[in-house]
mmCIF file of C-alpha atoms in Angstrom:
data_model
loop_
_atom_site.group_PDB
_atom_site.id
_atom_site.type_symbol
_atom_site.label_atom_id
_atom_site.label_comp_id
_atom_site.label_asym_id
_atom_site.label_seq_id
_atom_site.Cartn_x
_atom_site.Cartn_y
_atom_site.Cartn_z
ATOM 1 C CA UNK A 1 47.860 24.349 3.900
ATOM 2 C CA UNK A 2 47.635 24.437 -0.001
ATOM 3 C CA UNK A 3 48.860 20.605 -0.210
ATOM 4 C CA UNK A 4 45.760 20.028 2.335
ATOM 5 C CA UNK A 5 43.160 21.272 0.891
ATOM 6 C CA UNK A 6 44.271 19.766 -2.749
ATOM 7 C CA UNK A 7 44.204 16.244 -0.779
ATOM 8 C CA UNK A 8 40.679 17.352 0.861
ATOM 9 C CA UNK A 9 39.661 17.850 -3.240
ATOM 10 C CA UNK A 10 41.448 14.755 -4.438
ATOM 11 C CA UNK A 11 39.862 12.594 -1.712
ATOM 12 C CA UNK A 12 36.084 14.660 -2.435
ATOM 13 C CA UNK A 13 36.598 13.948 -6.165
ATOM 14 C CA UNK A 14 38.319 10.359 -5.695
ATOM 15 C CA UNK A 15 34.591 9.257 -3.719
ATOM 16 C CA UNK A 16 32.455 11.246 -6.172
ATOM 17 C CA UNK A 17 34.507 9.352 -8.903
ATOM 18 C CA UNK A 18 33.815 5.164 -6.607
ATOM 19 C CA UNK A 19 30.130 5.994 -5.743
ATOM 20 C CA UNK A 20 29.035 7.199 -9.429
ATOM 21 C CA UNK A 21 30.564 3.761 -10.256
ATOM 22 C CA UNK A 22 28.593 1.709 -7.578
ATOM 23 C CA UNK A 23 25.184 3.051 -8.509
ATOM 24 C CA UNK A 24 25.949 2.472 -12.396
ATOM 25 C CA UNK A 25 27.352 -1.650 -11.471
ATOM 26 C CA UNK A 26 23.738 -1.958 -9.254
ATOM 27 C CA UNK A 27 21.460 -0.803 -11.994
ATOM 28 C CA UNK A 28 23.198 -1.228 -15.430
ATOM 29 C CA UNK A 29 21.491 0.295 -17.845
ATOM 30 C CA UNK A 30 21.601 0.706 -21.932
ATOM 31 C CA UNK A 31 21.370 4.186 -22.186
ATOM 32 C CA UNK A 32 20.901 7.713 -20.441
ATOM 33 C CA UNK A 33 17.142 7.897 -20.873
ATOM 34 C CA UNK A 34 16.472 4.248 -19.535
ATOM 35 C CA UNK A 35 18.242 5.577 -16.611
ATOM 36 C CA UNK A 36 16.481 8.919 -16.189
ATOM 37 C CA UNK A 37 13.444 7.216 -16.636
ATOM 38 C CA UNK A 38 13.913 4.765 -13.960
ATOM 39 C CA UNK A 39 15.288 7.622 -11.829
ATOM 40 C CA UNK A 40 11.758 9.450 -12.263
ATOM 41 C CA UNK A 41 9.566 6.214 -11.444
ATOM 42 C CA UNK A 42 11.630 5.230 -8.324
ATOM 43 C CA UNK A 43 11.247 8.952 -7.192
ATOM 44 C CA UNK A 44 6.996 8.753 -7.575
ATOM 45 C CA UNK A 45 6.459 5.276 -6.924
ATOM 46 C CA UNK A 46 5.672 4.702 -3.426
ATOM 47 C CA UNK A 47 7.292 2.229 -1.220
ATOM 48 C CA UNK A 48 3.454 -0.037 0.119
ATOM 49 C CA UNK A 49 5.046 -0.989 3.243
ATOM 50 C CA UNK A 50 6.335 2.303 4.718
ATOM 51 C CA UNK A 51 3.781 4.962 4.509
ATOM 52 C CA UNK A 52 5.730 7.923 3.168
ATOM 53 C CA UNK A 53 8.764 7.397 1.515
ATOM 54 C CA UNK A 54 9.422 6.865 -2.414
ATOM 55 C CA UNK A 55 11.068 3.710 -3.718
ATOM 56 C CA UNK A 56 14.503 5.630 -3.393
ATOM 57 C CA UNK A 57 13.809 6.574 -0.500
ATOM 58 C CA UNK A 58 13.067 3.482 0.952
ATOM 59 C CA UNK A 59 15.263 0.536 2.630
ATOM 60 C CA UNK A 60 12.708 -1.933 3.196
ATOM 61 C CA UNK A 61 13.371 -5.147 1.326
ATOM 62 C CA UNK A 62 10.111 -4.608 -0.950
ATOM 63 C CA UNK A 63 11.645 -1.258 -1.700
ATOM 64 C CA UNK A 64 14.419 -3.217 -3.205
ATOM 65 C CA UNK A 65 12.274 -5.833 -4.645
ATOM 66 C CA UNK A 66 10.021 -3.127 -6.686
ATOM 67 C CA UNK A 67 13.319 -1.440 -7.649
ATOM 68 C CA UNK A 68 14.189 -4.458 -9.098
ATOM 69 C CA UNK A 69 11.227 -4.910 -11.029
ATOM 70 C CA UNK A 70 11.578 -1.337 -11.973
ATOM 71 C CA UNK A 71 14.674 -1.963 -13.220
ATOM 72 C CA UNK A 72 13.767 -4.895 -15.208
ATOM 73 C CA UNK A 73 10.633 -3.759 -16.842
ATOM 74 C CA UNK A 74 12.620 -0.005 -18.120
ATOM 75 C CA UNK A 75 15.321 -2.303 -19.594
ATOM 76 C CA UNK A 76 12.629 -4.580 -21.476
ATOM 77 C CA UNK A 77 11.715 -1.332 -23.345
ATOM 78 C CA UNK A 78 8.384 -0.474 -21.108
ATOM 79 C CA UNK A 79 7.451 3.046 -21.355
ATOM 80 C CA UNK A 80 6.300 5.300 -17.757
ATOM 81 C CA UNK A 81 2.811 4.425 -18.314
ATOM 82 C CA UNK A 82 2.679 0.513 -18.576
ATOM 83 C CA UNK A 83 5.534 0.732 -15.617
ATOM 84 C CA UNK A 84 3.121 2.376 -13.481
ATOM 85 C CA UNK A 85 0.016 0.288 -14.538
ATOM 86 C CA UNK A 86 1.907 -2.501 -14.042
ATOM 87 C CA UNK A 87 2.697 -1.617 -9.954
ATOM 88 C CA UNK A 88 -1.079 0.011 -10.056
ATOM 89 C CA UNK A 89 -2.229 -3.848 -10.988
ATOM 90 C CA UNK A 90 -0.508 -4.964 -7.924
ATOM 91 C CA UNK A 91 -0.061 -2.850 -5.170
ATOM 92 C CA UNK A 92 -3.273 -0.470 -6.259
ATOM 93 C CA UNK A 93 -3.451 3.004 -6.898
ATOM 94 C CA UNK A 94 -1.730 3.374 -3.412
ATOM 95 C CA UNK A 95 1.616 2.905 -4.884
ATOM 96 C CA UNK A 96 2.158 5.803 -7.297
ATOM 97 C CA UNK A 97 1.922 9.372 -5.654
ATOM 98 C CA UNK A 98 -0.474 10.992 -7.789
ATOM 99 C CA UNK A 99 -4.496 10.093 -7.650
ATOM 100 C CA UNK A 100 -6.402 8.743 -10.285
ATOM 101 C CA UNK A 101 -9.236 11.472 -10.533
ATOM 102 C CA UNK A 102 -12.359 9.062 -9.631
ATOM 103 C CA UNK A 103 -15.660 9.551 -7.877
ATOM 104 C CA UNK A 104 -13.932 9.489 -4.650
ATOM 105 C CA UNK A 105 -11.259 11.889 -5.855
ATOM 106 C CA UNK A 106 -13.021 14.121 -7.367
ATOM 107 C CA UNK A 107 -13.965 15.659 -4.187
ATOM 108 C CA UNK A 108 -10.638 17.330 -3.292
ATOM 109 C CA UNK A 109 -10.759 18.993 -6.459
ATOM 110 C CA UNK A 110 -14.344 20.009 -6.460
ATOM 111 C CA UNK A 111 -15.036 20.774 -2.731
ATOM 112 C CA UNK A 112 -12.534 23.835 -2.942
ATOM 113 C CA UNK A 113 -13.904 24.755 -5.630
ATOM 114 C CA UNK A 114 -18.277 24.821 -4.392
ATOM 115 C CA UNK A 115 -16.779 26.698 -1.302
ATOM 116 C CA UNK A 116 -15.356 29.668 -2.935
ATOM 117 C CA UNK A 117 -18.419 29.688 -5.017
ATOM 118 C CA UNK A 118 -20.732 29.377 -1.928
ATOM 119 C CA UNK A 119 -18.435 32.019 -0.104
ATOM 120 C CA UNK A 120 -18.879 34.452 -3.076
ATOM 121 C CA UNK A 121 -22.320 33.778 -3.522
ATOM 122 C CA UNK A 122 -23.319 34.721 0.299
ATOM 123 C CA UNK A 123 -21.002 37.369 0.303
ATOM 124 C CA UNK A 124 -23.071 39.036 -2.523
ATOM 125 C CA UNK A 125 -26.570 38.308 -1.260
ATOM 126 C CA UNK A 126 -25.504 40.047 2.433
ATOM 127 C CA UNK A 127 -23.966 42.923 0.258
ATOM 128 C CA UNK A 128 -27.144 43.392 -1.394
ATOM 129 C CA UNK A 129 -29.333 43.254 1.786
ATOM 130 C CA UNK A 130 -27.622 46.005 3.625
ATOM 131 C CA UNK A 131 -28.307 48.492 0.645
ATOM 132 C CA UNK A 132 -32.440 48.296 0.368
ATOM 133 C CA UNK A 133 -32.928 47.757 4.274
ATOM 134 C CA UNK A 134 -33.451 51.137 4.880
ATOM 135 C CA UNK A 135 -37.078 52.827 4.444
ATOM 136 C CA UNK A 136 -38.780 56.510 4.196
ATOM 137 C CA UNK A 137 -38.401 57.634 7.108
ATOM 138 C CA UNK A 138 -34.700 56.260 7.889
ATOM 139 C CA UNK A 139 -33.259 58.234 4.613
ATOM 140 C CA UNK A 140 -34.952 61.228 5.909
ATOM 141 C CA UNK A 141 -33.310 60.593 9.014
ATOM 142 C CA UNK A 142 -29.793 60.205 7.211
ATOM 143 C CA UNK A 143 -30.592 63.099 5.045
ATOM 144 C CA UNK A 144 -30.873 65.570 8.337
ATOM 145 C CA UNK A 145 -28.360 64.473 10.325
ATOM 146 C CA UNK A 146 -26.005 65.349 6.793
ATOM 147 C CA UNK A 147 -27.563 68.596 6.766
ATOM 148 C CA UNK A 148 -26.539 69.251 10.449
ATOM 149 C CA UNK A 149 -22.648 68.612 9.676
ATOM 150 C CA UNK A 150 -22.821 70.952 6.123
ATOM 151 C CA UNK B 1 -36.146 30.868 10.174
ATOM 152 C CA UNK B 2 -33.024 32.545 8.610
ATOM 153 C CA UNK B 3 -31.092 33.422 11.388
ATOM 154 C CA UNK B 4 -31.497 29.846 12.385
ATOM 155 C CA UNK B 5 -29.717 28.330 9.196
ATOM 156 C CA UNK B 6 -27.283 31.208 9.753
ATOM 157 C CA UNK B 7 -26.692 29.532 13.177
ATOM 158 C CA UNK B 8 -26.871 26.316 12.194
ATOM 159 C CA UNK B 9 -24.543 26.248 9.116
ATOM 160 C CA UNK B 10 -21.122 26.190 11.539
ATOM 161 C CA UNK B 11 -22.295 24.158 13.884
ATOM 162 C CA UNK B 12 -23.094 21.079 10.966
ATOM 163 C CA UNK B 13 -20.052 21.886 9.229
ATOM 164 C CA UNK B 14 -18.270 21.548 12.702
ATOM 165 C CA UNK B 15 -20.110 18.347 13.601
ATOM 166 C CA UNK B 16 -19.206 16.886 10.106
ATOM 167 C CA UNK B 17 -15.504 17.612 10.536
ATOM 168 C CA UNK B 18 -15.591 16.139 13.943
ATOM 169 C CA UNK B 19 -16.681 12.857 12.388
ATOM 170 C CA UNK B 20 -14.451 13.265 9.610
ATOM 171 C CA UNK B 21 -11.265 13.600 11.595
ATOM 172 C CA UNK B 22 -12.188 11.197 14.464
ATOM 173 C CA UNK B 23 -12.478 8.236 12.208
ATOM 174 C CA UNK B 24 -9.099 9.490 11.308
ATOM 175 C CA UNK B 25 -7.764 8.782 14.463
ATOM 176 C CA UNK B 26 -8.880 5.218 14.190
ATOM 177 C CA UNK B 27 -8.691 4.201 10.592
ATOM 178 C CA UNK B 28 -5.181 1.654 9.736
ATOM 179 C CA UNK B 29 -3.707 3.941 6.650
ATOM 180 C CA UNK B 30 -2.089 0.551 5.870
ATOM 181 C CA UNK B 31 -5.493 -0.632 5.353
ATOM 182 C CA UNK B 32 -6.095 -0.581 1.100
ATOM 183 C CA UNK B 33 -7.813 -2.706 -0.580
ATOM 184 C CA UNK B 34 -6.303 -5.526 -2.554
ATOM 185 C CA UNK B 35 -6.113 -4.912 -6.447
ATOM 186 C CA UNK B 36 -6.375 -8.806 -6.743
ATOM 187 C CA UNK B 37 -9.965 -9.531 -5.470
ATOM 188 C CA UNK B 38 -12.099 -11.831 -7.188
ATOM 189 C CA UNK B 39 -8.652 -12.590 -9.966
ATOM 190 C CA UNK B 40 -7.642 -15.755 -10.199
ATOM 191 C CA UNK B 41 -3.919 -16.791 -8.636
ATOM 192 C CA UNK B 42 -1.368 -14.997 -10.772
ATOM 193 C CA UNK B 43 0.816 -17.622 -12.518
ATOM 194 C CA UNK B 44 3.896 -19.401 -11.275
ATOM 195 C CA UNK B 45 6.408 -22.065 -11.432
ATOM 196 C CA UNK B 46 8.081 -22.463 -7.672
ATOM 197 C CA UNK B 47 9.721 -25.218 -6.020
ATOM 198 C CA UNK B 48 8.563 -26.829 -2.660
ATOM 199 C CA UNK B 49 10.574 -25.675 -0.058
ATOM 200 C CA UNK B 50 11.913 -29.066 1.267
ATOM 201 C CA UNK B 51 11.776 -31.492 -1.748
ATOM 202 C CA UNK B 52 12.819 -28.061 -4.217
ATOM 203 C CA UNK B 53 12.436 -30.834 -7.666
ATOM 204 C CA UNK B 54 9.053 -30.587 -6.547
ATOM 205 C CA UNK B 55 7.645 -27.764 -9.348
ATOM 206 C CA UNK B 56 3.912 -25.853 -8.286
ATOM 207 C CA UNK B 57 1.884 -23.851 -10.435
ATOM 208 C CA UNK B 58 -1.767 -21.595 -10.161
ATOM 209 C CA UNK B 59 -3.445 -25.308 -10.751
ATOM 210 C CA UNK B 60 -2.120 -26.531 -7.031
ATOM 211 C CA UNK B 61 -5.077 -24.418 -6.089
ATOM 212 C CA UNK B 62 -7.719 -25.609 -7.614
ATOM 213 C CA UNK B 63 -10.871 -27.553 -6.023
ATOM 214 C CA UNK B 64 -9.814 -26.530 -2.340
ATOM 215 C CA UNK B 65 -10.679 -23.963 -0.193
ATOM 216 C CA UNK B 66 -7.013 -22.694 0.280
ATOM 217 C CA UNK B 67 -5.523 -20.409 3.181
ATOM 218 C CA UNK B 68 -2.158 -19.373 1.602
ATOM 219 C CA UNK B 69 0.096 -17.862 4.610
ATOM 220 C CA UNK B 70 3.139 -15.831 3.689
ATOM 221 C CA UNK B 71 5.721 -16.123 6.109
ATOM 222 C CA UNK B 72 9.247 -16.734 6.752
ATOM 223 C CA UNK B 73 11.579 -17.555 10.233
ATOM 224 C CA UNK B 74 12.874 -14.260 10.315
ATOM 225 C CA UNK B 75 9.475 -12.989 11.142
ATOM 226 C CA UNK B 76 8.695 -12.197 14.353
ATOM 227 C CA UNK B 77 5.063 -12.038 14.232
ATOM 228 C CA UNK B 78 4.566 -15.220 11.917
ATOM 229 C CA UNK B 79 6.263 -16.825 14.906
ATOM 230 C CA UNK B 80 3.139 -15.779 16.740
ATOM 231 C CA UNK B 81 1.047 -16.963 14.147
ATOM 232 C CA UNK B 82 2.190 -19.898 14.040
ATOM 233 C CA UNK B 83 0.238 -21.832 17.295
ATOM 234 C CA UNK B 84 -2.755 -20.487 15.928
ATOM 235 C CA UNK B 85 -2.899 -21.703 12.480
ATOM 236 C CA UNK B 86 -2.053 -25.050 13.749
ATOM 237 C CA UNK B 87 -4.891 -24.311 15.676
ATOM 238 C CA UNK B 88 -6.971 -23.627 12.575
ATOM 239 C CA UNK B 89 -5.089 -26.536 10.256
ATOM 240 C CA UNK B 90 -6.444 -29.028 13.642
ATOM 241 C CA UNK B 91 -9.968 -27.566 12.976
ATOM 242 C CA UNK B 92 -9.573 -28.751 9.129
ATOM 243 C CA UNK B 93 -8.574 -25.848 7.486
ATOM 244 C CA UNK B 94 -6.197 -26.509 4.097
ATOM 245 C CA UNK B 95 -3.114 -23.889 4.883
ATOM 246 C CA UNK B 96 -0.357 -23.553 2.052
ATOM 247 C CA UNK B 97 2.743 -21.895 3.674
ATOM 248 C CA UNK B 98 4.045 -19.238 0.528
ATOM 249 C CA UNK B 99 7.975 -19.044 1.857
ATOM 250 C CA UNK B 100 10.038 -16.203 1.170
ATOM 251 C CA UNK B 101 13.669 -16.022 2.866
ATOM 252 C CA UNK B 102 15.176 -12.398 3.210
ATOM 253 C CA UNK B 103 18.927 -13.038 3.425
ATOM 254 C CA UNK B 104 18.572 -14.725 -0.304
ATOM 255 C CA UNK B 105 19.047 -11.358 -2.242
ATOM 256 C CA UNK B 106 18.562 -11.906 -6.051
ATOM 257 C CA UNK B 107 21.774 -9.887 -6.569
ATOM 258 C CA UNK B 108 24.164 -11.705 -4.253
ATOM 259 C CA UNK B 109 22.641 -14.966 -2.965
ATOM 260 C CA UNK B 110 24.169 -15.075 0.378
ATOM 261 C CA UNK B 111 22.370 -18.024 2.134
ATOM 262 C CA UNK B 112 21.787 -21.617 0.869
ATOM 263 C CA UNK B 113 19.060 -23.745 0.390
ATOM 264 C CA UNK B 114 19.575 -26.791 2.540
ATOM 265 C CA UNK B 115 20.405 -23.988 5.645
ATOM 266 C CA UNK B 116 16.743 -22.245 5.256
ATOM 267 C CA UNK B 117 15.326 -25.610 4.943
ATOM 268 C CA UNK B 118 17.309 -26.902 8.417
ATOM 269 C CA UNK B 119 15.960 -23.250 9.713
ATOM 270 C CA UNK B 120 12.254 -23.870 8.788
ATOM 271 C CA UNK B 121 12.523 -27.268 10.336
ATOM 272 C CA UNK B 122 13.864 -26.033 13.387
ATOM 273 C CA UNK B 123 11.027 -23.221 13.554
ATOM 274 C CA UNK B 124 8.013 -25.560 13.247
ATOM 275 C CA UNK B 125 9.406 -28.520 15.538
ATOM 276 C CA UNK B 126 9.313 -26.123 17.996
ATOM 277 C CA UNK B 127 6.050 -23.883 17.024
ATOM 278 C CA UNK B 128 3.933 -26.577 15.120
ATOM 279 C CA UNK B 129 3.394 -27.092 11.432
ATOM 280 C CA UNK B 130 -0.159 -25.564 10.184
ATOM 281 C CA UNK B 131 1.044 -26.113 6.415
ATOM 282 C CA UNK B 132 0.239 -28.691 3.806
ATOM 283 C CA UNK B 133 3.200 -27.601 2.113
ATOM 284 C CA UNK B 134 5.243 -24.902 1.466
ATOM 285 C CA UNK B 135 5.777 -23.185 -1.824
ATOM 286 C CA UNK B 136 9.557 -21.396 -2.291
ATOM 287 C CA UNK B 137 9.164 -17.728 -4.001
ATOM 288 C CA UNK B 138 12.868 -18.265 -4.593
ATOM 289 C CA UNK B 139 13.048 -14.344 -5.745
ATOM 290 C CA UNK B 140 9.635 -13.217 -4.602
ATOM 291 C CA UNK B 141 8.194 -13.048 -7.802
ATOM 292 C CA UNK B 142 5.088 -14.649 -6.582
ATOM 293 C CA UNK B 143 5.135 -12.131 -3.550
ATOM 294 C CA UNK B 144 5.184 -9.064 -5.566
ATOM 295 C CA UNK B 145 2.304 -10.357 -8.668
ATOM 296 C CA UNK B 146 0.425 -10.573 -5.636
ATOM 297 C CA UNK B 147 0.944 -7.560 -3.922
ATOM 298 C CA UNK B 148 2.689 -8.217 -0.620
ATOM 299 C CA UNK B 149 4.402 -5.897 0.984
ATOM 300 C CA UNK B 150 5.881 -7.919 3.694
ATOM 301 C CA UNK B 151 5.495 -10.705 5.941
ATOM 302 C CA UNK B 152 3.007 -12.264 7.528
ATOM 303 C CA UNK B 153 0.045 -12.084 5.207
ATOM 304 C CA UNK B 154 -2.483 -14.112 4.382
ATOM 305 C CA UNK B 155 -4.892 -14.652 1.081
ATOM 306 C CA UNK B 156 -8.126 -17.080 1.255
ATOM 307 C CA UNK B 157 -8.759 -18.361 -2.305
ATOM 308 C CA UNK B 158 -11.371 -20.133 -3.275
ATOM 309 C CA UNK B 159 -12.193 -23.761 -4.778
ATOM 310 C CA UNK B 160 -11.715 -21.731 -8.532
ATOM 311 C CA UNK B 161 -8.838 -20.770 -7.422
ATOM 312 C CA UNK B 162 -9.458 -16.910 -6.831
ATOM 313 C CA UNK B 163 -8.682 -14.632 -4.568
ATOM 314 C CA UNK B 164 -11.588 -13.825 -2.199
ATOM 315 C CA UNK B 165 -9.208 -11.911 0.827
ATOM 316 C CA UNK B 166 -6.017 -10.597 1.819
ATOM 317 C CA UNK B 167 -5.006 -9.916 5.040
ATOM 318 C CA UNK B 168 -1.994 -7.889 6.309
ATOM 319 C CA UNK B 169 -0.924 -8.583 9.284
ATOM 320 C CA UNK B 170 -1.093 -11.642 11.447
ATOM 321 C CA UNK B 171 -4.259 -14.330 11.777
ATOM 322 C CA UNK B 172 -5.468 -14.561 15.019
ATOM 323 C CA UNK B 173 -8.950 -15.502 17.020
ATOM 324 C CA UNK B 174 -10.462 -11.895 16.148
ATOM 325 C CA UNK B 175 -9.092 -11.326 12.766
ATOM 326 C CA UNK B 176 -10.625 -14.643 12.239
ATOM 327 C CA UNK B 177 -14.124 -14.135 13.828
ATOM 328 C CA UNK B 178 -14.271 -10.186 12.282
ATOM 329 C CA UNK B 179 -12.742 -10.851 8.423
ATOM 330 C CA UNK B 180 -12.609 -14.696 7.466
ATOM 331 C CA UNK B 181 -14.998 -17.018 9.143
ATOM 332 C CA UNK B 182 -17.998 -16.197 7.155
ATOM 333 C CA UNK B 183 -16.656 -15.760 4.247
ATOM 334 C CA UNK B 184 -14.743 -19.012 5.079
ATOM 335 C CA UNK B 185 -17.497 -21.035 5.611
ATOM 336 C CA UNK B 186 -19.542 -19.531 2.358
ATOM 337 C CA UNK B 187 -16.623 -21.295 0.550
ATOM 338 C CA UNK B 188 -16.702 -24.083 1.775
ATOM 339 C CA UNK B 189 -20.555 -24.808 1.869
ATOM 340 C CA UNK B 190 -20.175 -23.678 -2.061
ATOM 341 C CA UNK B 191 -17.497 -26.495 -2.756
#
C-alpha cells in the first residue's frame, strides 16, 4: 500500500516535473518577469474570435497567433502598456478586458451613480411631504384621540 | 399633474428597457468596428502564392479599387463564397485573394508549399477563380496588422490604397446590396 502511493507521488511529481518543461520549451523566455508579464497579458487580452475566453484560454488558431505576437513583443523589451496598445491598434478596444472610460463608457459608471442620487433625492422630498400635510383641525383631531388612550 | 409623472416614470423607464434589451436580441456581438478605417494598408513583403519569387508590398494596391478576400481551402464558408465572387470578378470587380494556410504553424511547419499550392488549384478548378492573384501571409503577419480574426473576411480599399470596409463573414448578394455596393461604386466613380 505504502510502495503505491509513493509510485502515485513519483508518477504526480514525474508529470508536474515534463509539463513545467513543455510550457518553458513553447515560450522561452529571458527572465521571470518577462514571463509573468506575458502570463498577465495572455490572461486580460481577449481572444476576437471567440466571444469570452482570454488568450489562454483560447484554442482558436488566432489565439495562438496573438500569443505569439505576445510573446514576441515581451521578449523585444515592450512594457504592458505599448503591448496592449499595440493589440488595441488592431483588433480595437474589444480585445483587452477592461474599457477605455469614453463618452460611451462613461455611462455605466455614471448611470448608477444619478440613480442613487435620484432615489435619495425622491425619497427625501416624499419624507418631507407626509410631515406638513396635516392642518388645524386634523392635529386637533390627533391631539383627542391621544387624550382618549391617557 | 403629479400623480401622472408618478405614473408615468415606470412605465418610460420600462418602455426604454424594452428597447434596450430587444435590440439585444438582434445585435451580432461579433459586430465591432474595424480599428483600421480610413488607414492606409499596413506594410508588407509576401510572396504570391503560386509563383512564391514573386515579392508584394502596400504599393500592389495602389490606383485600383481593390476587394482583398481572406480565405483559405480549409474554409468551409469561403468555399461558399467562392461562386459568388466569381460572380462579382465577371461583373469587373478587381479581387486580391490574401491566403493564409492553417496546418503551416510558425513553430513546426508541418505542410509544404508546392502541396497548398496543388490544394488551391484543386479548390478553384472546381469552384471558379474570382482572384487576380493571391498574396501568401506565410505566418499571418499581414492577417493580424490587419485585424482578422479568422477566415473568410473581406476589406474594400480604395484607389489610395486605404481601407474603406471590413467585413466578417462571407460576401454574398445581401451583404453586397446592404454594406458594399454604394460605397463600391463611390470608389470607383472617384478613381
Amino acid at each position: 500500500m505504502k510502495a503505491m502511493s509513493r509510485l502515485v507521488c513519483l508518477l504526480l511529481g514525474l508529470q508536474l516535473a515534463f509539463t513545467s518543461v513543455a510550457t518553458e520549451e513553447k515560450y522561452p523566455f529571458e527572465n521571470a518577469q518577462q514571463r509573468s508579464l506575458f502570463m498577465e497579458l495572455s490572461k486580460e487580452l481577449r481572444c476576437p474570435k471567440c466571444q469570452n475566453q482570454n488568450l489562454a484560454d483560447s484554442d482558436a488558431m488566432i489565439a495562438a497567433d496573438l500569443k505569439r505576437k505576445v510573446h514576441e513583443l515581451v521578449l523585444a523589451g515592450n512594457d504592458k502598456d505599448q503591448v496592449i496598445s499595440y493589440m488595441k491598434q488592431r483588433y480595437g478596444d474589444f480585445v483587452y478586458y477592461q474599457p477605455p472610460v469614453n463618452s460611451m463608457t462613461i455611462w455605466l459608471w455614471l448611470l448608477p451613480a444619478l440613480f442613487i442620487v435620484l432615489a435619495l433625492a425622491a425619497l427625501v422630498m416624499s419624507r418631507k411631504k407626509v410631515s406638513v400635510s396635516l392642518d388645524a383641525q386634523q392635529q386637533q383631531k390627533i391631539n383627542e384621540l391621544l387624550e382618549r388612550d391617557k | 399633474m403629479k400623480k401622472y409623472i408618478l405614473f408615468l416614470l415606470p412605465l418610460v423607464a420600462f418602455v426604454g428597457l424594452l428597447v434596450f434589451l430587444y435590440q439585444g436580441l438582434f445585435s451580432d456581438p461579433r459586430a465591432h468596428k474595424s480599428s483600421l478605417l480610413e488607414h492606409t494598408m499596413p506594410a508588407f513583403s509576401l510572396p504570391d502564392l503560386m509563383q512564391t519569387e514573386r515579392q508584394y508590398s502596400a504599393e500592389v494596391f495602389n490606383g485600383k479599387v481593390t476587394l482583398l478576400n481572406v480565405w483559405g481551402v480549409w474554409c468551409i464558408t469561403c468555399a461558399i463564397e467562392l461562386p459568388y465572387l466569381t460572380q462579382l470578378q465577371q461583373e469587373g470587380k478587381h479581387i486580391v485573394g490574401l491566403y493564409y494556410d492553417q496546418d503551416i504553424d510558425p513553430d513546426f511547419g508541418i505542410k509544404t508549399v508546392s502541396r497548398v499550392q496543388q490544394e488551391v488549384t484543386q479548390k478553384l478548378s472546381q469552384l471558379g477563380n474570382p482572384y487576380a492573384f493571391n498574396i501568401f501571409d506565410v505566418k499571418r503577419d499581414l492577417s493580424l496588422d490587419l485585424g482578422v480574426t479568422g477566415a473568410p473576411e473581406t476589406f474594400l480599399i480604395d484607389q489610395h490604397g486605404r481601407i474603406r470596409l471590413h467585413h466578417i463573414g462571407d460576401l454574398n448578394p445581401r451583404v453586397w446590396k446592404n454594406k458594399f455596393e454604394v460605397l463600391y461604386q463611390e470608389l470607383v466613380a472617384e478613381q
